[in-house]
Amino acid sequence: MGLSLYDTMSREKRVFEPADPKRVTMYVCGPTVYNHAHIGNFRAAVVFDLLYRVLRHQFGADHVVYARNFTDIDDKIIKASNETGQAISEITKKYADIYKQETAAFGVLAPTLEPRATGHIGEMISLVERLVADGFAYEAEGHVLFAVDRYKDYGKLSNVNRDEMLAGARVEVAPYKESPADFVLWKPSKAEEPGWESPWGRGRPGWHLECSAMIEKTLGETIDIHGGGQDLRFPHHENEIAQSACAHHGAPLARFWVHNGFLKMGSDKMSKSLGNVVLPRDLLKKWWGEDLRFALLSAHYRQPLEWTEELLEQSKRQLDRFYRVLAEAPDVPAAKPPQSIILALDDDLNTPEAIAGLHELRDIAAQMEGEAKVRAIASLKAAGNLMGFFEQDPEVRLKRIITSRTNTGSVNVVQGGDTVVATGVLEVVPGLTEANIDALIAERAAARKAKNFARADEIRDDLAARGVIIEDGPQGATWRRG
Ligand code: AMP
Ligand code: ZN
């Protein structure tokens, strides 16, 4: 039957059928690049990466176009530039690069397209011109505003009513607005602020406009899937819908609207304003990116997820158990993903069920012998790969063969004799290199052979105290870091 997705607009789970299976289009609102993203911001990156992988699997890797933008012009960026004295372009390049590196460490594939708002100012102006010409927008004191009353379906996605819309500080009240709910498409820039020439004077785009223009340019008038965090439903997505539908003679902006739930600290949303944020860059000093990805996918994407140390420890422990089985046939290529995993993911990305399925596959593989074991491991690997897991070398992961650190949140590890950069940074016990451990294990084997069990046990206990676990097997002792 294929993938079903919960569509926020129709409020039901529906079978996903793209307009053109040869060109499936997805757009996700990306970060505003003026500082470090927090792990809550990364939930969307990881969830929509999973959806991207599932779509590529169903429709073919060449038939999915995924665009995720960078908002690189925004009042928060201007403020950061004023505060730090750094040029806007320097700030946005720096944080966009960091975002790409850090999401890659989480196993997030690069989207097909990564449009930047400042690269699409012409398209934004053209969109506003059409809205003004058709009477959906009006100019007032150098601003261009969208007249919400002229779009009859306004509010359908989030179901906000007029009173809620106007309550609180979420809608900016300004004297030049015809109605307080009207929102800014274009605003004037002061001499010292960044700006572009336009029919309404020198100015800059409003945030909502940026996404509508980039979607139109990169993907088309109606896309298959539009995604983002659930807080973006109103006003951001309502405004994108209004702008795009009115510029496109009523054509809907997206056929499916997909929203992920919040990451929480205790009972609060993780957010900069509450000051309870945890940064991927700090987490990557202690955990593999894959542990963090596993943690983010451990709950269903529409449910809230509480971020705790316990969740991270559990995620690491579970992945280590998978890798201990994968290490038994490290070079076997992934087979086809088994149906159980595909069915779970096809059910609105049911990751808890998919992860339970991975555990079952692991138990089967662990019990098998010989060729059957190799086949079971190939199947387990394929199942994990579909979700963006098990892409590390089991040896590297379990032994943490780290040679040096880079200052960008990655480590150099030795793999097959070559030094490669791995994702994730882990603390290693100083002075306890792979060679040291191998030497101690050889010494222990010699001590056992000589029946010097006291020394053999001493070595084992000493290594255990330093986080190295020895496992005696039929082929001798192997080790991993705990
Ligand atoms: P903000 O940093 O609040 O401007 O949010 C930027 C993006 O991250 C938006 O798309 C939000 O939906 C998302 N976001 C912010 N905080 C969280 C959170 N705690 N959990 C999930 N998504 C979040
Ligand atoms: Zn957007």
Short mmCIF file of C-alpha atoms and ligand atoms in Angstrom, two decimals:
data_model
loop_
_atom_site.label_atom_id
_atom_site.label_comp_id
_atom_site.label_asym_id
_atom_site.label_seq_id
_atom_site.Cartn_x
_atom_site.Cartn_y
_atom_site.Cartn_z
CA MET A 1 0.00 0.00 0.00
CA GLY A 2 2.95 2.29 0.54
CA LEU A 3 3.41 5.25 2.82
CA SER A 4 0.61 6.88 4.81
CA LEU A 5 1.11 10.24 6.47
CA TYR A 6 -0.89 12.27 8.94
CA ASP A 7 -1.85 15.46 7.14
CA THR A 8 -2.35 18.41 9.48
CA MET A 9 -4.64 20.13 6.94
CA SER A 10 -7.16 17.30 6.54
CA ARG A 11 -6.54 16.09 10.13
CA GLU A 12 -6.31 12.47 9.08
CA LYS A 13 -3.83 9.85 8.09
CA ARG A 14 -3.95 9.38 4.34
CA VAL A 15 -2.16 7.22 1.78
CA PHE A 16 0.58 9.37 0.31
CA GLU A 17 0.28 9.66 -3.45
CA PRO A 18 2.51 12.27 -5.07
CA ALA A 19 1.28 14.29 -8.05
CA ASP A 20 4.18 12.87 -10.07
CA PRO A 21 5.91 9.73 -8.73
CA LYS A 22 8.92 10.58 -10.88
CA ARG A 23 9.35 13.93 -9.08
CA VAL A 24 8.18 13.81 -5.49
CA THR A 25 8.61 17.25 -3.92
CA MET A 26 9.15 18.09 -0.25
CA TYR A 27 9.98 21.41 1.42
CA VAL A 28 10.91 21.88 5.06
CA CYS A 29 11.41 25.25 6.76
CA GLY A 30 15.08 25.39 7.70
CA PRO A 31 17.03 27.32 10.30
CA THR A 32 17.56 31.05 10.70
CA VAL A 33 21.34 31.13 10.74
CA TYR A 34 22.54 33.54 13.39
CA ASN A 35 23.64 31.25 16.24
CA HIS A 36 23.97 27.61 17.22
CA ALA A 37 20.85 25.51 16.72
CA HIS A 38 19.71 23.51 19.77
CA ILE A 39 18.80 19.84 19.87
CA GLY A 40 15.06 20.75 19.72
CA ASN A 41 15.68 22.44 16.36
CA PHE A 42 17.38 19.25 15.20
CA ARG A 43 14.29 17.12 15.72
CA ALA A 44 12.79 18.43 12.47
CA ALA A 45 16.08 17.91 10.60
CA VAL A 46 16.20 14.26 11.69
CA VAL A 47 12.48 13.49 11.30
CA PHE A 48 12.32 14.90 7.78
CA ASP A 49 15.58 13.17 6.90
CA LEU A 50 13.86 9.92 7.83
CA LEU A 51 10.88 10.84 5.66
CA TYR A 52 13.28 11.75 2.81
CA ARG A 53 14.92 8.30 3.12
CA VAL A 54 11.55 6.52 3.15
CA LEU A 55 10.41 8.48 0.07
CA ARG A 56 13.67 7.69 -1.73
CA HIS A 57 13.21 4.04 -0.92
CA GLN A 58 9.64 3.95 -2.22
CA PHE A 59 9.98 6.21 -5.28
CA GLY A 60 13.69 5.89 -6.10
CA ALA A 61 16.54 8.10 -4.97
CA ASP A 62 16.49 10.15 -8.19
CA HIS A 63 12.78 10.83 -7.99
CA VAL A 64 12.61 12.82 -4.77
CA VAL A 65 13.44 16.53 -4.62
CA TYR A 66 13.86 17.78 -1.07
CA ALA A 67 14.45 21.47 -0.42
CA ARG A 68 15.33 22.86 3.01
CA ASN A 69 16.08 26.56 3.14
CA PHE A 70 18.42 28.78 5.10
CA THR A 71 16.82 31.98 6.35
CA ASP A 72 19.79 34.31 6.00
CA ILE A 73 18.02 37.66 6.23
CA ASP A 74 16.02 38.36 9.37
CA ASP A 75 15.84 40.90 12.19
CA LYS A 76 17.55 38.46 14.57
CA ILE A 77 20.50 38.21 12.19
CA ILE A 78 20.72 42.01 11.89
CA LYS A 79 20.72 42.22 15.69
CA ALA A 80 23.48 39.60 15.96
CA SER A 81 25.53 41.55 13.43
CA ASN A 82 25.10 44.79 15.39
CA GLU A 83 26.04 43.06 18.63
CA THR A 84 29.12 41.25 17.36
CA GLY A 85 30.32 43.70 14.72
CA GLN A 86 30.55 40.83 12.25
CA ALA A 87 29.15 41.21 8.75
CA ILE A 88 25.78 39.55 8.17
CA SER A 89 27.20 37.40 5.37
CA GLU A 90 29.98 36.20 7.68
CA ILE A 91 27.52 35.25 10.43
CA THR A 92 25.12 33.44 8.13
CA LYS A 93 27.87 31.53 6.32
CA LYS A 94 29.42 30.46 9.61
CA TYR A 95 26.19 29.15 11.13
CA ALA A 96 24.94 27.56 7.91
CA ASP A 97 28.23 25.65 7.65
CA ILE A 98 27.99 24.57 11.29
CA TYR A 99 24.39 23.46 10.74
CA LYS A 100 25.41 21.34 7.75
CA GLN A 101 28.31 19.74 9.62
CA GLU A 102 26.33 19.03 12.75
CA THR A 103 23.29 17.62 10.96
CA ALA A 104 25.64 15.41 8.91
CA ALA A 105 27.00 14.08 12.21
CA PHE A 106 23.40 13.02 12.98
CA GLY A 107 23.28 10.99 9.76
CA VAL A 108 21.12 13.64 8.07
CA LEU A 109 21.57 13.50 4.29
CA ALA A 110 22.12 16.78 2.50
CA PRO A 111 18.79 17.85 0.98
CA THR A 112 18.65 18.00 -2.81
CA LEU A 113 18.41 21.79 -2.65
CA GLU A 114 19.39 24.27 0.07
CA PRO A 115 18.05 27.62 -1.14
CA ARG A 116 19.04 30.77 0.68
CA ALA A 117 16.61 33.63 1.12
CA THR A 118 19.11 36.27 -0.05
CA GLY A 119 19.54 34.33 -3.30
CA HIS A 120 15.83 34.74 -4.11
CA ILE A 121 15.04 38.41 -3.50
CA GLY A 122 13.99 38.92 -7.15
CA GLU A 123 11.50 36.05 -6.89
CA MET A 124 10.15 37.50 -3.64
CA ILE A 125 9.60 40.93 -5.21
CA SER A 126 7.87 39.33 -8.20
CA LEU A 127 5.54 37.38 -5.90
CA VAL A 128 4.61 40.52 -3.97
CA GLU A 129 3.98 42.42 -7.22
CA ARG A 130 1.48 39.78 -8.31
CA LEU A 131 -0.28 39.86 -4.95
CA VAL A 132 -0.55 43.66 -5.09
CA ALA A 133 -1.76 43.62 -8.71
CA ASP A 134 -4.50 41.12 -7.87
CA GLY A 135 -5.67 43.03 -4.82
CA PHE A 136 -4.48 40.61 -2.12
CA ALA A 137 -1.85 42.97 -0.78
CA TYR A 138 -1.50 46.72 -0.27
CA GLU A 139 1.26 49.22 0.27
CA ALA A 140 1.36 51.37 3.38
CA GLU A 141 4.23 53.59 4.56
CA GLY A 142 6.89 51.67 2.66
CA HIS A 143 5.49 48.34 3.84
CA VAL A 144 3.56 45.87 1.74
CA LEU A 145 0.98 43.94 3.74
CA PHE A 146 -1.09 40.90 2.95
CA ALA A 147 -4.79 41.57 3.54
CA VAL A 148 -5.85 38.46 5.43
CA ASP A 149 -9.58 39.20 4.92
CA ARG A 150 -9.17 38.71 1.19
CA TYR A 151 -8.20 35.06 1.52
CA LYS A 152 -11.28 33.16 2.63
CA ASP A 153 -9.46 29.99 3.69
CA TYR A 154 -7.12 31.80 6.08
CA GLY A 155 -6.71 29.84 9.33
CA LYS A 156 -7.75 26.41 7.97
CA LEU A 157 -4.45 24.67 8.71
CA SER A 158 -4.13 25.64 12.35
CA ASN A 159 -7.83 26.26 13.01
CA VAL A 160 -7.09 29.49 14.83
CA ASN A 161 -10.08 31.74 15.14
CA ARG A 162 -9.94 35.49 14.74
CA ASP A 163 -9.89 36.23 18.48
CA GLU A 164 -7.07 33.80 19.16
CA MET A 165 -5.19 35.21 16.21
CA LEU A 166 -5.30 38.69 17.63
CA ALA A 167 -4.72 37.68 21.23
CA GLY A 168 -1.33 38.20 22.78
CA ALA A 169 1.77 39.44 21.07
CA ARG A 170 1.78 36.98 18.19
CA VAL A 171 0.30 39.45 15.75
CA GLU A 172 2.06 42.76 15.51
CA VAL A 173 -0.26 45.75 15.80
CA ALA A 174 0.76 48.70 13.63
CA PRO A 175 -1.09 51.89 12.66
CA TYR A 176 -0.58 51.38 8.93
CA LYS A 177 -2.37 48.00 8.87
CA GLU A 178 -5.91 47.89 7.48
CA SER A 179 -6.63 45.02 9.83
CA PRO A 180 -4.44 43.93 12.78
CA ALA A 181 -4.19 40.38 11.38
CA ASP A 182 -2.54 41.57 8.15
CA PHE A 183 1.08 40.51 7.89
CA VAL A 184 4.18 42.00 6.36
CA LEU A 185 5.37 40.87 2.93
CA TRP A 186 7.97 43.60 2.51
CA LYS A 187 9.29 46.19 4.90
CA PRO A 188 11.48 49.28 4.54
CA SER A 189 15.13 49.15 5.61
CA LYS A 190 16.85 52.00 7.38
CA ALA A 191 20.06 53.28 5.77
CA GLU A 192 22.26 51.16 8.04
CA GLU A 193 20.14 48.03 7.61
CA PRO A 194 20.55 45.59 4.72
CA GLY A 195 18.08 46.20 1.93
CA TRP A 196 17.26 45.71 -1.74
CA GLU A 197 15.70 48.11 -4.22
CA SER A 198 12.04 47.34 -4.90
CA PRO A 199 8.95 49.05 -6.37
CA TRP A 200 8.16 50.07 -2.75
CA GLY A 201 11.58 51.53 -1.99
CA ARG A 202 14.66 50.01 -0.45
CA GLY A 203 13.65 47.22 1.91
CA ARG A 204 13.71 43.56 2.80
CA PRO A 205 11.32 40.61 2.75
CA GLY A 206 9.18 39.32 5.58
CA TRP A 207 10.02 35.81 6.80
CA HIS A 208 6.84 34.12 5.53
CA LEU A 209 7.35 35.48 2.03
CA GLU A 210 10.80 33.93 1.82
CA CYS A 211 9.51 30.34 1.96
CA SER A 212 6.66 30.94 -0.53
CA ALA A 213 9.08 32.43 -3.08
CA MET A 214 11.73 29.73 -2.61
CA ILE A 215 9.13 26.96 -2.93
CA GLU A 216 7.74 28.47 -6.12
CA LYS A 217 11.22 28.82 -7.59
CA THR A 218 12.76 25.51 -6.56
CA LEU A 219 9.80 23.08 -6.51
CA GLY A 220 6.73 24.61 -8.17
CA GLU A 221 3.28 25.92 -7.28
CA THR A 222 1.89 22.87 -5.50
CA ILE A 223 4.31 20.57 -3.70
CA ASP A 224 3.65 17.10 -2.33
CA ILE A 225 4.83 17.57 1.26
CA HIS A 226 5.47 20.66 3.36
CA GLY A 227 7.06 20.04 6.74
CA GLY A 228 8.19 21.84 9.87
CA GLY A 229 7.85 22.03 13.63
CA GLN A 230 4.30 22.19 14.98
CA ASP A 231 4.72 25.77 16.21
CA LEU A 232 5.12 26.87 12.59
CA ARG A 233 1.48 26.02 11.76
CA PHE A 234 0.44 29.51 12.83
CA PRO A 235 1.28 32.12 11.74
CA HIS A 236 4.14 30.99 9.49
CA HIS A 237 2.48 28.22 7.51
CA GLU A 238 -0.92 29.93 7.38
CA ASN A 239 0.83 32.93 5.86
CA GLU A 240 2.81 30.84 3.39
CA ILE A 241 -0.45 29.18 2.30
CA ALA A 242 -2.25 32.51 1.88
CA GLN A 243 0.57 34.08 -0.16
CA SER A 244 1.10 31.09 -2.41
CA ALA A 245 -2.55 30.23 -3.04
CA CYS A 246 -3.40 33.84 -3.89
CA ALA A 247 -0.38 34.16 -6.20
CA HIS A 248 -1.28 30.90 -7.93
CA HIS A 249 -5.01 31.39 -8.64
CA GLY A 250 -6.04 29.24 -5.68
CA ALA A 251 -3.70 26.28 -6.30
CA PRO A 252 -2.93 24.72 -2.90
CA LEU A 253 0.64 25.13 -1.66
CA ALA A 254 1.02 21.55 -0.44
CA ARG A 255 -0.88 18.31 -0.73
CA PHE A 256 0.33 17.07 2.66
CA TRP A 257 1.27 19.11 5.72
CA VAL A 258 3.51 17.27 8.18
CA HIS A 259 4.45 18.70 11.58
CA ASN A 260 6.75 17.30 14.24
CA GLY A 261 6.16 17.65 17.98
CA PHE A 262 8.38 19.39 20.49
CA LEU A 263 11.42 18.27 22.34
CA LYS A 264 10.91 18.91 26.05
CA MET A 265 12.99 19.42 29.16
CA GLY A 266 10.79 18.12 31.95
CA SER A 267 7.40 19.64 31.28
CA ASP A 268 8.72 22.64 29.31
CA LYS A 269 9.42 23.04 25.62
CA MET A 270 13.15 23.33 25.02
CA SER A 271 13.57 26.91 23.88
CA LYS A 272 16.05 29.70 23.84
CA SER A 273 13.67 32.02 25.65
CA LEU A 274 13.37 29.60 28.60
CA GLY A 275 17.14 29.13 28.63
CA ASN A 276 16.86 25.33 28.86
CA VAL A 277 18.55 24.47 25.60
CA VAL A 278 21.14 21.79 24.94
CA LEU A 279 23.38 22.25 21.91
CA PRO A 280 24.30 19.49 19.47
CA ARG A 281 27.83 20.81 19.48
CA ASP A 282 28.16 20.02 23.21
CA LEU A 283 26.34 16.70 22.92
CA LEU A 284 28.70 15.63 20.13
CA LYS A 285 31.62 15.89 22.52
CA LYS A 286 30.23 13.02 24.52
CA TRP A 287 27.97 10.99 22.23
CA TRP A 288 28.11 9.64 18.71
CA GLY A 289 25.81 11.54 16.37
CA GLU A 290 24.07 8.21 15.81
CA ASP A 291 23.20 7.94 19.53
CA LEU A 292 21.55 11.35 19.29
CA ARG A 293 19.68 10.42 16.12
CA PHE A 294 18.46 7.23 17.80
CA ALA A 295 17.26 9.24 20.79
CA LEU A 296 15.40 11.71 18.56
CA LEU A 297 13.68 8.89 16.67
CA SER A 298 12.83 6.85 19.76
CA ALA A 299 9.41 8.50 20.06
CA HIS A 300 6.84 8.93 17.30
CA TYR A 301 7.54 12.23 15.55
CA ARG A 302 4.16 13.76 16.41
CA GLN A 303 4.51 13.00 20.13
CA PRO A 304 6.44 15.21 22.52
CA LEU A 305 9.82 13.78 23.44
CA GLU A 306 11.47 14.39 26.77
CA TRP A 307 15.22 14.89 26.50
CA THR A 308 17.06 13.24 29.39
CA GLU A 309 20.48 11.81 30.13
CA GLU A 310 18.77 8.47 30.65
CA LEU A 311 17.35 8.60 27.09
CA LEU A 312 20.87 9.14 25.75
CA GLU A 313 22.38 6.35 27.80
CA GLN A 314 19.64 3.97 26.70
CA SER A 315 20.11 4.97 23.07
CA LYS A 316 23.84 4.35 23.24
CA ARG A 317 23.37 1.01 25.00
CA GLN A 318 20.82 -0.15 22.43
CA LEU A 319 23.04 0.84 19.52
CA ASP A 320 26.03 -0.89 21.10
CA ARG A 321 23.97 -4.10 21.28
CA PHE A 322 23.17 -3.82 17.57
CA TYR A 323 26.80 -3.15 16.73
CA ARG A 324 28.02 -6.15 18.71
CA VAL A 325 25.97 -8.34 16.38
CA LEU A 326 26.92 -6.33 13.28
CA ALA A 327 30.58 -6.77 14.25
CA GLU A 328 30.22 -10.49 13.60
CA ALA A 329 29.98 -9.80 9.83
CA PRO A 330 31.26 -6.24 9.49
CA ASP A 331 31.86 -6.31 5.75
CA VAL A 332 28.63 -7.89 4.55
CA PRO A 333 26.73 -5.49 2.28
CA ALA A 334 23.22 -4.52 3.32
CA ALA A 335 20.47 -6.65 1.79
CA LYS A 336 16.93 -5.47 1.07
CA PRO A 337 15.18 -3.95 4.08
CA PRO A 338 12.72 -6.45 5.53
CA GLN A 339 9.00 -5.88 5.16
CA SER A 340 8.41 -5.50 8.92
CA ILE A 341 10.50 -2.31 9.02
CA ILE A 342 9.00 -0.90 5.83
CA LEU A 343 5.47 -1.48 7.13
CA ALA A 344 6.23 0.27 10.41
CA LEU A 345 7.74 3.30 8.69
CA ASP A 346 4.98 3.39 6.08
CA ASP A 347 2.53 3.78 8.95
CA ASP A 348 3.12 7.52 9.41
CA LEU A 349 6.78 6.91 10.31
CA ASN A 350 6.08 4.69 13.30
CA THR A 351 9.66 4.70 14.60
CA PRO A 352 8.96 3.03 17.98
CA GLU A 353 7.57 0.04 16.09
CA ALA A 354 10.42 0.10 13.56
CA ILE A 355 12.97 0.13 16.38
CA ALA A 356 11.18 -2.80 18.05
CA GLY A 357 11.48 -4.54 14.66
CA LEU A 358 15.22 -3.87 14.60
CA HIS A 359 15.57 -5.53 18.01
CA GLU A 360 13.73 -8.61 16.72
CA LEU A 361 16.01 -8.81 13.69
CA ARG A 362 19.02 -8.49 15.98
CA ASP A 363 17.83 -11.33 18.21
CA ILE A 364 17.34 -13.54 15.16
CA ALA A 365 20.80 -12.68 13.81
CA ALA A 366 22.40 -13.34 17.21
CA GLN A 367 20.92 -16.86 17.34
CA MET A 368 21.93 -17.87 13.81
CA GLU A 369 25.12 -19.59 12.73
CA GLY A 370 27.23 -19.52 9.58
CA GLU A 371 25.68 -18.38 6.30
CA ALA A 372 22.25 -17.88 7.87
CA LYS A 373 23.82 -15.49 10.37
CA VAL A 374 25.50 -13.49 7.62
CA ARG A 375 22.18 -13.20 5.78
CA ALA A 376 20.39 -12.12 8.95
CA ILE A 377 23.04 -9.47 9.59
CA ALA A 378 22.72 -8.19 6.00
CA SER A 379 19.01 -7.85 6.58
CA LEU A 380 19.45 -6.10 9.93
CA LYS A 381 21.92 -3.71 8.35
CA ALA A 382 19.52 -2.83 5.53
CA ALA A 383 16.72 -2.23 8.03
CA GLY A 384 18.94 0.12 10.04
CA ASN A 385 20.30 1.89 6.97
CA LEU A 386 16.77 2.74 5.86
CA MET A 387 16.45 4.71 9.10
CA GLY A 388 19.93 6.23 8.85
CA PHE A 389 21.49 3.84 11.39
CA PHE A 390 24.37 1.34 11.33
CA GLU A 391 26.51 3.37 8.98
CA GLN A 392 29.52 3.28 11.31
CA ASP A 393 32.25 0.66 11.21
CA PRO A 394 31.38 -1.60 14.19
CA GLU A 395 35.05 -1.82 15.21
CA VAL A 396 35.45 1.93 15.24
CA ARG A 397 32.28 2.39 17.22
CA LEU A 398 32.88 -0.35 19.77
CA LYS A 399 36.60 0.28 20.23
CA ARG A 400 36.53 4.02 19.67
CA ILE A 401 39.72 4.02 17.71
CA ILE A 402 40.22 7.73 17.87
CA THR A 403 43.46 9.29 16.75
CA SER A 404 42.72 12.97 17.05
CA ARG A 405 39.98 15.51 17.27
CA THR A 406 39.10 18.26 14.86
CA ASN A 407 37.62 21.46 16.17
CA THR A 408 34.43 21.06 14.15
CA GLY A 409 32.73 18.39 16.21
CA SER A 410 34.19 15.37 14.47
CA VAL A 411 37.01 12.98 15.21
CA ASN A 412 39.69 11.34 13.16
CA VAL A 413 39.55 7.62 13.51
CA VAL A 414 41.67 4.91 12.03
CA GLN A 415 39.71 2.70 9.72
CA GLY A 416 41.34 -0.04 7.67
CA GLY A 417 44.71 1.60 8.09
CA ASP A 418 43.50 4.96 6.76
CA THR A 419 42.60 7.95 8.84
CA VAL A 420 39.06 9.06 8.18
CA VAL A 421 36.83 11.61 9.80
CA ALA A 422 33.99 10.02 11.72
CA THR A 423 30.86 11.68 12.99
CA GLY A 424 30.58 12.21 16.68
CA VAL A 425 33.13 12.95 19.32
CA LEU A 426 33.61 10.75 22.33
CA GLU A 427 35.66 11.14 25.43
CA VAL A 428 38.44 8.61 25.46
CA VAL A 429 40.39 7.58 28.50
CA PRO A 430 43.70 9.38 28.15
CA GLY A 431 46.65 7.13 27.48
CA LEU A 432 44.58 4.07 26.70
CA THR A 433 45.04 3.64 23.00
CA GLU A 434 44.01 0.68 20.93
CA ALA A 435 47.64 -0.51 20.86
CA ASN A 436 47.87 -0.30 24.67
CA ILE A 437 44.71 -2.35 25.02
CA ASP A 438 45.83 -4.96 22.49
CA ALA A 439 49.15 -5.27 24.33
CA LEU A 440 47.41 -5.74 27.69
CA ILE A 441 45.09 -8.33 26.20
CA ALA A 442 48.06 -10.23 24.75
CA GLU A 443 49.74 -10.06 28.16
CA ARG A 444 46.58 -11.38 29.78
CA ALA A 445 46.41 -14.29 27.32
CA ALA A 446 50.05 -15.13 28.09
CA ALA A 447 49.39 -14.91 31.82
CA ARG A 448 46.45 -17.28 31.51
CA LYS A 449 48.51 -19.70 29.48
CA ALA A 450 51.14 -19.64 32.21
CA LYS A 451 48.33 -20.19 34.75
CA ASN A 452 49.09 -16.83 36.35
CA PHE A 453 45.40 -16.16 36.88
CA ALA A 454 46.01 -13.44 39.43
CA ARG A 455 47.78 -11.29 36.82
CA ALA A 456 45.20 -12.15 34.14
CA ASP A 457 42.38 -11.04 36.42
CA GLU A 458 44.28 -7.94 37.42
CA ILE A 459 44.57 -6.90 33.76
CA ARG A 460 40.88 -7.57 33.14
CA ASP A 461 39.85 -5.58 36.22
CA ASP A 462 42.22 -2.76 35.40
CA LEU A 463 40.81 -2.47 31.88
CA ALA A 464 37.24 -2.69 33.20
CA ALA A 465 37.95 0.17 35.57
CA ARG A 466 39.06 2.19 32.57
CA GLY A 467 35.92 1.38 30.58
CA VAL A 468 37.22 -1.48 28.46
CA ILE A 469 35.22 -4.69 28.50
CA ILE A 470 36.85 -7.98 27.53
CA GLU A 471 34.73 -10.71 26.02
CA ASP A 472 36.24 -14.18 25.81
CA GLY A 473 35.02 -16.11 22.81
CA PRO A 474 35.99 -19.22 20.86
CA GLN A 475 38.47 -17.21 18.77
CA GLY A 476 40.11 -15.64 21.81
CA ALA A 477 39.35 -12.39 23.59
CA THR A 478 37.77 -9.35 21.91
CA TRP A 479 37.24 -6.01 23.56
CA ARG A 480 35.06 -2.94 23.34
CA ARG A 481 34.69 0.25 25.25
CA GLY A 482 31.66 0.20 27.57
P1 AMP B 1 13.24 28.85 17.16
O1 AMP B 1 14.65 28.57 17.51
O2 AMP B 1 12.30 28.82 18.33
O3 AMP B 1 13.07 30.04 16.26
O4 AMP B 1 12.76 27.63 16.28
C1 AMP B 1 13.32 27.30 15.03
C2 AMP B 1 12.73 26.00 14.56
O5 AMP B 1 12.98 24.94 15.48
C3 AMP B 1 11.24 26.01 14.36
O6 AMP B 1 10.98 25.29 13.18
C4 AMP B 1 10.65 25.27 15.52
O7 AMP B 1 9.54 24.53 15.10
C5 AMP B 1 11.78 24.34 15.90
N1 AMP B 1 11.86 24.14 17.35
C6 AMP B 1 12.20 25.07 18.27
N2 AMP B 1 12.17 24.53 19.52
C7 AMP B 1 11.82 23.23 19.37
C8 AMP B 1 11.62 22.15 20.28
N3 AMP B 1 11.81 22.28 21.60
N4 AMP B 1 11.26 20.95 19.78
C9 AMP B 1 11.08 20.78 18.45
N5 AMP B 1 11.24 21.76 17.55
C10 AMP B 1 11.61 22.98 17.99
ZN ZN B 2 8.70 28.32 5.96
#
